[in-house]
PDB file of C-alpha atoms in Angstrom:
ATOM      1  CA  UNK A  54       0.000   0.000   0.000  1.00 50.00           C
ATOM      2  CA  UNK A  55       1.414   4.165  -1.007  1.00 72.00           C
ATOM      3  CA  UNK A  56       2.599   5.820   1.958  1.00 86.00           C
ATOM      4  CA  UNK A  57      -0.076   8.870   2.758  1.00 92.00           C
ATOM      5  CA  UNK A  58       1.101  11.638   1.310  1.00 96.00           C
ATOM      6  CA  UNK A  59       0.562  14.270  -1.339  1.00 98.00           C
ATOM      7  CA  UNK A  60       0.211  14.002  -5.059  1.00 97.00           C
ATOM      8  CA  UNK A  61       1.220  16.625  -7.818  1.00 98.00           C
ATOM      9  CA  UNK A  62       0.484  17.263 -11.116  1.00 98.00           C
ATOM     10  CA  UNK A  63       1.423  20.115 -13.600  1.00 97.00           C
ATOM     11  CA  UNK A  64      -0.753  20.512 -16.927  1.00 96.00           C
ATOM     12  CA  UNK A  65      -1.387  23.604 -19.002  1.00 94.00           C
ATOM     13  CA  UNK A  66      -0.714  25.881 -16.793  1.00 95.00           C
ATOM     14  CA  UNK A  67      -2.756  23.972 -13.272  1.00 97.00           C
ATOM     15  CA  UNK A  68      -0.846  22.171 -10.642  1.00 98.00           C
ATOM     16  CA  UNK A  69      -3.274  19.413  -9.119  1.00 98.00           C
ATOM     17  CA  UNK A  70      -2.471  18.549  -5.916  1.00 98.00           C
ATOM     18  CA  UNK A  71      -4.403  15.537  -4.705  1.00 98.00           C
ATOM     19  CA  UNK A  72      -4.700  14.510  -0.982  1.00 98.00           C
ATOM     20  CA  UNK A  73      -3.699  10.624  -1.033  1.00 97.00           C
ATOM     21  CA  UNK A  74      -4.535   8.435   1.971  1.00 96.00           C
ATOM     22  CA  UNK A  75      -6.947   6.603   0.755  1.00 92.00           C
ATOM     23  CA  UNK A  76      -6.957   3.680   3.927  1.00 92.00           C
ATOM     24  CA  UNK A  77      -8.522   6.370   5.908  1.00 93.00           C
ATOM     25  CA  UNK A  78     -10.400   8.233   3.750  1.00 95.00           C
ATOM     26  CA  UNK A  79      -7.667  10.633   2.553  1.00 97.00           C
ATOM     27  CA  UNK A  80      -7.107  11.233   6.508  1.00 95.00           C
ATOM     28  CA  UNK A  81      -4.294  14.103   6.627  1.00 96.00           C
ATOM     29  CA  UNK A  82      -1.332  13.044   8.671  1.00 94.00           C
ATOM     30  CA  UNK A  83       1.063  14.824  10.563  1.00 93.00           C
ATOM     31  CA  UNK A  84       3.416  14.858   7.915  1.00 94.00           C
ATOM     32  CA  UNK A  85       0.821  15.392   5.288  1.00 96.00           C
ATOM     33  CA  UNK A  86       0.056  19.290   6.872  1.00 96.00           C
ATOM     34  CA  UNK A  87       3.605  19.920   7.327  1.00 95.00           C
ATOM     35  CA  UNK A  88       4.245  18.580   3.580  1.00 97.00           C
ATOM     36  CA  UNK A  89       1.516  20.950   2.216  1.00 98.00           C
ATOM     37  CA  UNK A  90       2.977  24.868   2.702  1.00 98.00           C
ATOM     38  CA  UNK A  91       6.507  23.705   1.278  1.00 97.00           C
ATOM     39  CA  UNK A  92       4.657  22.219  -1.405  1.00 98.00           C
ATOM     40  CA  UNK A  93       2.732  25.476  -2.325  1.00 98.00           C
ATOM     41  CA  UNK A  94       5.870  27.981  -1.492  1.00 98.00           C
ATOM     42  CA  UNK A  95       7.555  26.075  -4.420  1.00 97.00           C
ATOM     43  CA  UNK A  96       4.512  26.223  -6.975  1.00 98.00           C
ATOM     44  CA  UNK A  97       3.736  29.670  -6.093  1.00 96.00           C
ATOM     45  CA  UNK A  98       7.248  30.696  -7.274  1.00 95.00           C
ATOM     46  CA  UNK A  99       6.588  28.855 -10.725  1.00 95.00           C
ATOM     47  CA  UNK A 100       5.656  31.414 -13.203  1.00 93.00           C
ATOM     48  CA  UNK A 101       4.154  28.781 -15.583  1.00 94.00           C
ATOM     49  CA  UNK A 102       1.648  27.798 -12.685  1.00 96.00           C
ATOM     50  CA  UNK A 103      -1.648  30.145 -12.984  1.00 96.00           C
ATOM     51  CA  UNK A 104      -4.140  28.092 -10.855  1.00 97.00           C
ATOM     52  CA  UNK A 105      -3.795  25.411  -8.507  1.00 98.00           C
ATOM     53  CA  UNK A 106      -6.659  22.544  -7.826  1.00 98.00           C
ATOM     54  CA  UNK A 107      -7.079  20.682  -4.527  1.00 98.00           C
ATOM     55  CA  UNK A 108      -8.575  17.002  -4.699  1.00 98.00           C
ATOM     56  CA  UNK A 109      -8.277  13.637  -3.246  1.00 98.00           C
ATOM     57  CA  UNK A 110      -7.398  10.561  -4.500  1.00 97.00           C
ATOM     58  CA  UNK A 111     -10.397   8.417  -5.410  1.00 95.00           C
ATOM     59  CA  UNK A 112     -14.068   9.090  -4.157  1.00 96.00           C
ATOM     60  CA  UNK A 113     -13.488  11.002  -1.006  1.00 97.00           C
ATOM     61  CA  UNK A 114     -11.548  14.534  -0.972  1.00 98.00           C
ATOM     62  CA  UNK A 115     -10.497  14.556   2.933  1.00 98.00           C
ATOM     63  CA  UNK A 116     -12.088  13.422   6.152  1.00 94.00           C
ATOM     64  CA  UNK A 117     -10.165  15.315   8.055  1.00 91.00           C
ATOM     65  CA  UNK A 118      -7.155  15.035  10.185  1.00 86.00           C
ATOM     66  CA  UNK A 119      -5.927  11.840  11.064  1.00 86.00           C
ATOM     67  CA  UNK A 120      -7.569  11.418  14.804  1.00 80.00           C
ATOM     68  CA  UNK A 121      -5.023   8.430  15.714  1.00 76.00           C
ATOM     69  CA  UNK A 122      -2.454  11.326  15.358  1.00 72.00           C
ATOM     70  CA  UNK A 123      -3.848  14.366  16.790  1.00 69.00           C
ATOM     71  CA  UNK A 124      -2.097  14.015  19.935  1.00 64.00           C
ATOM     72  CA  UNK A 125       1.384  14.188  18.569  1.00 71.00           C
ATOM     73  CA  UNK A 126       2.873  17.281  19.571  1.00 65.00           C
ATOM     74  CA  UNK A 127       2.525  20.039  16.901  1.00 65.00           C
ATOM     75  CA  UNK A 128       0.042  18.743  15.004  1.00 72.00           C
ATOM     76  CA  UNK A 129      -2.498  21.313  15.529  1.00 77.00           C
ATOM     77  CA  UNK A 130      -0.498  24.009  14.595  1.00 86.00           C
ATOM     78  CA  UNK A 131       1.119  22.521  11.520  1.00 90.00           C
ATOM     79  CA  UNK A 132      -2.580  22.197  10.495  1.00 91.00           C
ATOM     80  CA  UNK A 133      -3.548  25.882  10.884  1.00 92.00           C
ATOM     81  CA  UNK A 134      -0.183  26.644   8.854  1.00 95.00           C
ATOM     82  CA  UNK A 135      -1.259  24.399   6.164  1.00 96.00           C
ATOM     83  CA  UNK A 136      -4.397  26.021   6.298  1.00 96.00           C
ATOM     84  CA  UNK A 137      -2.861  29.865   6.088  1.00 96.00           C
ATOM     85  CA  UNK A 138      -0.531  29.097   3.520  1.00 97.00           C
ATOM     86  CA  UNK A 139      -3.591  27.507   1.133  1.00 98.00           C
ATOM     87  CA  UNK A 140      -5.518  30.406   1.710  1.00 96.00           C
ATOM     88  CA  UNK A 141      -2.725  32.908   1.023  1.00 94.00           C
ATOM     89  CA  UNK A 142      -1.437  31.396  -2.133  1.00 96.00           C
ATOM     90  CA  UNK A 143      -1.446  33.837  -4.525  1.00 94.00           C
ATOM     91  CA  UNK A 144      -3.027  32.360  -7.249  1.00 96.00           C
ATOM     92  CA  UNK A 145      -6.299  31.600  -8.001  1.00 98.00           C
ATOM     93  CA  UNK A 146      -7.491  28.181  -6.201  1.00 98.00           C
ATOM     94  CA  UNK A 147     -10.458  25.443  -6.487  1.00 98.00           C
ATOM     95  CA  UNK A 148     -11.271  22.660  -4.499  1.00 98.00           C
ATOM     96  CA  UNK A 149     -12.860  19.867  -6.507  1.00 98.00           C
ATOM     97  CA  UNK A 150     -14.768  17.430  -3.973  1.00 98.00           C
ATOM     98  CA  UNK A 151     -15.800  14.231  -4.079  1.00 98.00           C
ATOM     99  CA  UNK A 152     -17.596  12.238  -1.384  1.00 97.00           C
ATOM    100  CA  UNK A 153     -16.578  13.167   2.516  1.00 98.00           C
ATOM    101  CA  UNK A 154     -15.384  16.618   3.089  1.00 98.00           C
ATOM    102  CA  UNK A 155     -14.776  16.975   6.927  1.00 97.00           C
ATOM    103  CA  UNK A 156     -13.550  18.153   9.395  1.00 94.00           C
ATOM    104  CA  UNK A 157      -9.905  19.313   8.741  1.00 94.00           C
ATOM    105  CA  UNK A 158     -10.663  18.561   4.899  1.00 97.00           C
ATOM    106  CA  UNK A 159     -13.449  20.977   5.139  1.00 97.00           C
ATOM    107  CA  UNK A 160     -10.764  23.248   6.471  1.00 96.00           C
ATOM    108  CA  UNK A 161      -8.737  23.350   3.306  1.00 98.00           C
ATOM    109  CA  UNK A 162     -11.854  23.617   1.044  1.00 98.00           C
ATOM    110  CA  UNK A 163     -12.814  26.777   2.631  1.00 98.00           C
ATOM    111  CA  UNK A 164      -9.336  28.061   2.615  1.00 97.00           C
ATOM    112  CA  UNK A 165      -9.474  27.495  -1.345  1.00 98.00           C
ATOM    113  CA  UNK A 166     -11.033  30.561  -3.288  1.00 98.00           C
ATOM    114  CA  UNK A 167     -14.169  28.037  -4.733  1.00 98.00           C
ATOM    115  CA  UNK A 168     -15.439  25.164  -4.178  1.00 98.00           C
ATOM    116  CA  UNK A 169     -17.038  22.494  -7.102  1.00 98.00           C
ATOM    117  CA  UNK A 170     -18.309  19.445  -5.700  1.00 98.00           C
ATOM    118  CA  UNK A 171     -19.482  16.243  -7.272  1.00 98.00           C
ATOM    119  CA  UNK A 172     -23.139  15.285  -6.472  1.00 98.00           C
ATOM    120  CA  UNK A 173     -23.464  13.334  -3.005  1.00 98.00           C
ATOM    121  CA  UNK A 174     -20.758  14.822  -1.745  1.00 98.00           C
ATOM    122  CA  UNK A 175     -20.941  15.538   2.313  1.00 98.00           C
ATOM    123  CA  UNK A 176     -19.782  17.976   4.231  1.00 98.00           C
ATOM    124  CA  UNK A 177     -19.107  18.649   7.819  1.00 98.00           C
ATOM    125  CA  UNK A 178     -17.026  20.534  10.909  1.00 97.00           C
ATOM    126  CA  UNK A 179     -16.679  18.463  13.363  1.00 95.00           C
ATOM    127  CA  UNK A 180     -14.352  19.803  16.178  1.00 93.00           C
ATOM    128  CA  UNK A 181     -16.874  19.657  18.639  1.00 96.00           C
ATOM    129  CA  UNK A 182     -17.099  15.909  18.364  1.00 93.00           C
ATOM    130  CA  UNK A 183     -13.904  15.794  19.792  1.00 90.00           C
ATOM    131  CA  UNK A 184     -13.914  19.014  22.334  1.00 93.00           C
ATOM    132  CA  UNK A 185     -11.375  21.061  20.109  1.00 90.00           C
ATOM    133  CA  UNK A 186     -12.080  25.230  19.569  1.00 92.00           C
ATOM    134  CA  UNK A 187     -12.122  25.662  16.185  1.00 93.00           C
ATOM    135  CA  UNK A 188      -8.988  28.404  15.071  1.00 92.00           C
ATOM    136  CA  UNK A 189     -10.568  31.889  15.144  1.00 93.00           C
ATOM    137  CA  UNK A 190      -9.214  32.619  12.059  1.00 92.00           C
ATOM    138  CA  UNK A 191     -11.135  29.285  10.279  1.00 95.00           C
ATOM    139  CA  UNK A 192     -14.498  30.436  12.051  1.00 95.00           C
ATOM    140  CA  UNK A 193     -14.344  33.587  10.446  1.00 93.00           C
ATOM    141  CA  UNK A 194     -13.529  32.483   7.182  1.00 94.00           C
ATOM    142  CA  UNK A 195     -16.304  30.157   7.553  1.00 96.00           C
ATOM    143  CA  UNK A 196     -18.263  32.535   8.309  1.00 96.00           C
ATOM    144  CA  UNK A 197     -17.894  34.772   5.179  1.00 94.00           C
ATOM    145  CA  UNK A 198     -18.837  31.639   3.032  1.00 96.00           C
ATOM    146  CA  UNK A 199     -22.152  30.952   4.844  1.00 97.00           C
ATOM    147  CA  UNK A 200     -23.546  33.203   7.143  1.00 96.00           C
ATOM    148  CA  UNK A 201     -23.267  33.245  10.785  1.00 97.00           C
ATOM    149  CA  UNK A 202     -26.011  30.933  11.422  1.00 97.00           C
ATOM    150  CA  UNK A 203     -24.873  27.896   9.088  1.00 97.00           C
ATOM    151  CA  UNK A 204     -21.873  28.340  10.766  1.00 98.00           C
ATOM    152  CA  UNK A 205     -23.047  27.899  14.246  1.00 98.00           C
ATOM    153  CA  UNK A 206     -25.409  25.052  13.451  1.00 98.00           C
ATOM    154  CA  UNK A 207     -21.809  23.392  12.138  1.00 98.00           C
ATOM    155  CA  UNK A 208     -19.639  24.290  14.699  1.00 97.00           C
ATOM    156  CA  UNK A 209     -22.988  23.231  17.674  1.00 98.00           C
ATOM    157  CA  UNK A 210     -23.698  20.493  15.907  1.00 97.00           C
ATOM    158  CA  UNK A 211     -20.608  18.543  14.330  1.00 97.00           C
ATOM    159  CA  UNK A 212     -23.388  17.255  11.889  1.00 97.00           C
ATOM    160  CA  UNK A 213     -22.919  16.119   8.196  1.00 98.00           C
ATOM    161  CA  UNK A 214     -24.878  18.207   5.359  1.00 98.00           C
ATOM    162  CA  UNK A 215     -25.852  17.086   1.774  1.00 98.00           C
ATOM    163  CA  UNK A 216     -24.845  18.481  -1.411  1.00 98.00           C
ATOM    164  CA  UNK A 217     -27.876  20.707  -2.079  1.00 98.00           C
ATOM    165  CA  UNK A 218     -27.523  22.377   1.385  1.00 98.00           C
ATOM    166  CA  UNK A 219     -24.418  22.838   0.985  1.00 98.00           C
ATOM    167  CA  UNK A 220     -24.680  24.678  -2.557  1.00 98.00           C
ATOM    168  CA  UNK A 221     -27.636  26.555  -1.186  1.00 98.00           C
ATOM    169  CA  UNK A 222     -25.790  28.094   2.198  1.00 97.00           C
ATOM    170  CA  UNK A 223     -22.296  29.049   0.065  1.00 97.00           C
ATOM    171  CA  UNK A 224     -20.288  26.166   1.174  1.00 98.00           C
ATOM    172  CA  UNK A 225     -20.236  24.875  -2.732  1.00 98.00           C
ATOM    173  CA  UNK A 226     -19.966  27.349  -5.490  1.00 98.00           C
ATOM    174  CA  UNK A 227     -21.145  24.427  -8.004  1.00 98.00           C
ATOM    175  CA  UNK A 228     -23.019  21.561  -7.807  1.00 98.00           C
ATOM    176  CA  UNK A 229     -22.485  19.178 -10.655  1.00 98.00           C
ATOM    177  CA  UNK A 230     -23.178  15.100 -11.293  1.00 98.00           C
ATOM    178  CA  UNK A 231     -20.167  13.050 -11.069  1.00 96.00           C
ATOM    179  CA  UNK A 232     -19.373  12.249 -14.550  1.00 97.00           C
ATOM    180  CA  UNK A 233     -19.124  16.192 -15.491  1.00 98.00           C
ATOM    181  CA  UNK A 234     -17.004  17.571 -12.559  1.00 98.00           C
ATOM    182  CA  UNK A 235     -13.766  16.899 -14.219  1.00 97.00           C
ATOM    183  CA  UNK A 236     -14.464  18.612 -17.606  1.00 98.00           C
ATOM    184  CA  UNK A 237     -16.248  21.677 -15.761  1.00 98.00           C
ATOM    185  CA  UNK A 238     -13.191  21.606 -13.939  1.00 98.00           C
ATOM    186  CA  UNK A 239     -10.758  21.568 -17.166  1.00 98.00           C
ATOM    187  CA  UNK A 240     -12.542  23.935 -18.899  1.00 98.00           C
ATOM    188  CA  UNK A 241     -13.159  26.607 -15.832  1.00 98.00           C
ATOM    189  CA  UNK A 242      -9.129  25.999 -14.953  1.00 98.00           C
ATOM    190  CA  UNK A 243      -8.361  27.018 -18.381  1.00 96.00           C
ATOM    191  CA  UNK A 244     -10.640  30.199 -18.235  1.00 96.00           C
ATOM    192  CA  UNK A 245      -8.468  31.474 -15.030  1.00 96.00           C
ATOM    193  CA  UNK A 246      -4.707  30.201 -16.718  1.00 94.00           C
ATOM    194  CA  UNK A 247      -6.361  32.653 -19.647  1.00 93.00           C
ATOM    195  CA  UNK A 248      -7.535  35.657 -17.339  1.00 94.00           C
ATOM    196  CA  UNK A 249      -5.176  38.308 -16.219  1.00 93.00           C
ATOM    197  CA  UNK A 250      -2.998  37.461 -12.927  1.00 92.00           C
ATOM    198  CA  UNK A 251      -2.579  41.007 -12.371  1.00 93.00           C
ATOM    199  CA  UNK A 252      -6.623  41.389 -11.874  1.00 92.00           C
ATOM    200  CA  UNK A 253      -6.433  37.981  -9.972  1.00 95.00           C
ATOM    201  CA  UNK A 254      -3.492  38.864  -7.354  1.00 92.00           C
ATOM    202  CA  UNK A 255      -5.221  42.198  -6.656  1.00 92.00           C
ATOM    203  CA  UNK A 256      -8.944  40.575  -6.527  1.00 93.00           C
ATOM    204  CA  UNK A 257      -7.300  37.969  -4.267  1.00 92.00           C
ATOM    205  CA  UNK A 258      -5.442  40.476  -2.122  1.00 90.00           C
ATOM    206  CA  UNK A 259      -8.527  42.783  -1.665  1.00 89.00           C
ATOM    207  CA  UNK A 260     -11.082  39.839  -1.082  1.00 89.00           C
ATOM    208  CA  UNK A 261      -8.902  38.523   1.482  1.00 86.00           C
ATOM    209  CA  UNK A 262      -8.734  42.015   3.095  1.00 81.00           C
ATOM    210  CA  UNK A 263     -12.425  42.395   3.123  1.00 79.00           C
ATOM    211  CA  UNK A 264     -12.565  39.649   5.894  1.00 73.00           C
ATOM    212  CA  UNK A 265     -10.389  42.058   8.156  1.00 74.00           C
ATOM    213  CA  UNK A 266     -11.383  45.669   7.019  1.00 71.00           C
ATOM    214  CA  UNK A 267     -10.531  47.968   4.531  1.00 72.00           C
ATOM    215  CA  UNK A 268      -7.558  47.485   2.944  1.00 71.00           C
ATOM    216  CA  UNK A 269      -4.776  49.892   3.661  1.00 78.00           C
ATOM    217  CA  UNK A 270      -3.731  53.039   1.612  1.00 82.00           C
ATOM    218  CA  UNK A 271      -0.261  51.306   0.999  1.00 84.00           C
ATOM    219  CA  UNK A 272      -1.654  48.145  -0.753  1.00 83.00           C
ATOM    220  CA  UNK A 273      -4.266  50.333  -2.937  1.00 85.00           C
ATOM    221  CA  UNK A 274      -1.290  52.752  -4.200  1.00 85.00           C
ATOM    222  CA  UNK A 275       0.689  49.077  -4.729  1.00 81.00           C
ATOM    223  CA  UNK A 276      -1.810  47.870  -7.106  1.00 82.00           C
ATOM    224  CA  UNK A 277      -2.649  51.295  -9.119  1.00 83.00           C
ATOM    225  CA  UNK A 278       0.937  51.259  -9.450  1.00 86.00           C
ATOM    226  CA  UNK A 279       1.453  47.879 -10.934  1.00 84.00           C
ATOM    227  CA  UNK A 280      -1.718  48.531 -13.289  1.00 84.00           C
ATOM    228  CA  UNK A 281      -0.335  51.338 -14.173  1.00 84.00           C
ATOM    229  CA  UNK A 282       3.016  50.321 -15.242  1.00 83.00           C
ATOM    230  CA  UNK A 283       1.684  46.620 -16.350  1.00 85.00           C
ATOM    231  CA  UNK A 284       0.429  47.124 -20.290  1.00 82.00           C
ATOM    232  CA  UNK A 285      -2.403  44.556 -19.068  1.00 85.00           C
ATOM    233  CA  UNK A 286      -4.903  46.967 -19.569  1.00 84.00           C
ATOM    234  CA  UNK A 287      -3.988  48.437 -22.948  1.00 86.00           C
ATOM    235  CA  UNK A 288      -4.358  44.717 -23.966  1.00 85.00           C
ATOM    236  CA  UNK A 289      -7.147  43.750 -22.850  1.00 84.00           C
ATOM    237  CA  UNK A 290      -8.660  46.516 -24.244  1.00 84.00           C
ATOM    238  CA  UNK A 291      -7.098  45.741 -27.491  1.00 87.00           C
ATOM    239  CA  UNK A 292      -7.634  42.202 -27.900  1.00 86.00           C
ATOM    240  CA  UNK A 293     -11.930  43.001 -27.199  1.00 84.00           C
ATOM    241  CA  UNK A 294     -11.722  45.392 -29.735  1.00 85.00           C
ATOM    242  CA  UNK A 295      -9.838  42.932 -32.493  1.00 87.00           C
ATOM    243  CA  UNK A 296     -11.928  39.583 -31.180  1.00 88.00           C
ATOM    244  CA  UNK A 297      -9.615  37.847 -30.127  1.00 89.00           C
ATOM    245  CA  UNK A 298      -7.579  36.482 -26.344  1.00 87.00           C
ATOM    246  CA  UNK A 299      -5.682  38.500 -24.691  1.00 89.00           C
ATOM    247  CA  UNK A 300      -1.998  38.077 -24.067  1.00 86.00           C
ATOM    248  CA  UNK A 301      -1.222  39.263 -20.965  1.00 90.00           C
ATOM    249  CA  UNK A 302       2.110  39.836 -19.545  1.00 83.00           C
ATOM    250  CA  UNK A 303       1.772  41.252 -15.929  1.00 81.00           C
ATOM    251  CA  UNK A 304       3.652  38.676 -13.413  1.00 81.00           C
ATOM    252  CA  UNK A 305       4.360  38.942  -9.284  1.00 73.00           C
TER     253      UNK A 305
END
């Protein structure tokens, strides 16, 4: 049987990195969380790399951390790392779910920018089945996806919800059957590798900000500056007006 560990794959212009434990359910170890912000330091410094996708091997995406290792010491706080470094990579990212997405696995799907999940997937937050306070920081992320109230009847409840709730409360930007998720993934992939990064870094940078506040004076003047000095604009502008894509040229 594989050791657990994680999986990557680079194709027109996506790194897929797939979650692969598959004895427990795509269970992330120890080693597994500590693996992961190495993993995405090293693709976000890859020019070629434009989006990155988040799976797991098989029919399940994640079920969480692995509970027969939770009491090894640091294992909580490699987790939130893993979970801060997903959410501040700085390029565009999707979680594509199949089956169980729980507890810590839930986690890095909200941490992703969207969310497209295969029908009968489940979903769940489960800390309080095991007396652990959910990381402020994750609460309030959840929070922005679905609403205060979905996120306390998760956090009370440590109870699984379907697909259609799911899609319905935020939790799921799209809902599709099982035998389309991977082409609605190719083809949306290849719409963000296409889009500008220069809109997508800023968009991610002031969505992020949102969460906390306005963002500061500094970071505006940053961006105005970069669109400024970038050409992306001039193209974009062009290639609408000659039908045809857009070849942008802005990188980090």
């Amino acid at each position: 049987m594989a050791e657990p560990g994680l999986l990557l794959e680079r194709r027109d212009g996506v790194a897929t990195v797939t979650i692969a434990n598959p004895a427990k359910r795509n269970a992330m170890t120890p080693g597994m969380w500590r693996e992961l912000p190495v993993l995405l330091d090293a693709l976000a410094a890859e020019p070629r790399v434009r989006a990155l996708v988040l799976t797991g091997a098989g029919e399940t995406f994640c079920a969480g951390a692995d509970i027969s290792a939770l009491s090894e010491p640091g294992t909580e706080g490699a987790a939130a790392v893993a979970e801060e470094a997903l959410a501040a990579f700085p390029k565009p990212t999707l979680a594509v779910i199949r089956g169980y997405c729980v507890g810590g696995g839930c986690q890095l799907a909200a941490a992703c920018d969207l969310r497209f999940a295969a029908r009968g997937s489940r979903f769940g937050v489960t800390p309080a089945r095991l007396g652990i306070v959910y990381p402020a920081s994750s609460t309030r992320r959840l929070v922005s996806l679905v609403g205060p109230a979905t996120a306390k009847y998760l956090l009370f409840s440590a109870e699984l919800i379907d697909d259609e709730r799911a899609l319905r409360t935020g939790l799921v930007d799209e809902l599709l059957d099982a035998g389309e998720l991977a082409g609605r993934v190719e083809r949306f992939t290849a719409v963000l590798a296409g889009r500008s990064r220069l809109t997508q870094a800023a968009a991610k940078e002031f969505t992020a900000q949102a969460l906390r506040g306005e963002p500061s004076a500094d970071r505006v003047a940053h961006w105005e500056r970069e669109a400024r000095g970038s050409g992306d604009r001039a193209e974009g502008v062009a290639a609408f007006l000659e039908r045809r894509e857009p070849r942008f040229t802005w990188s980090a």
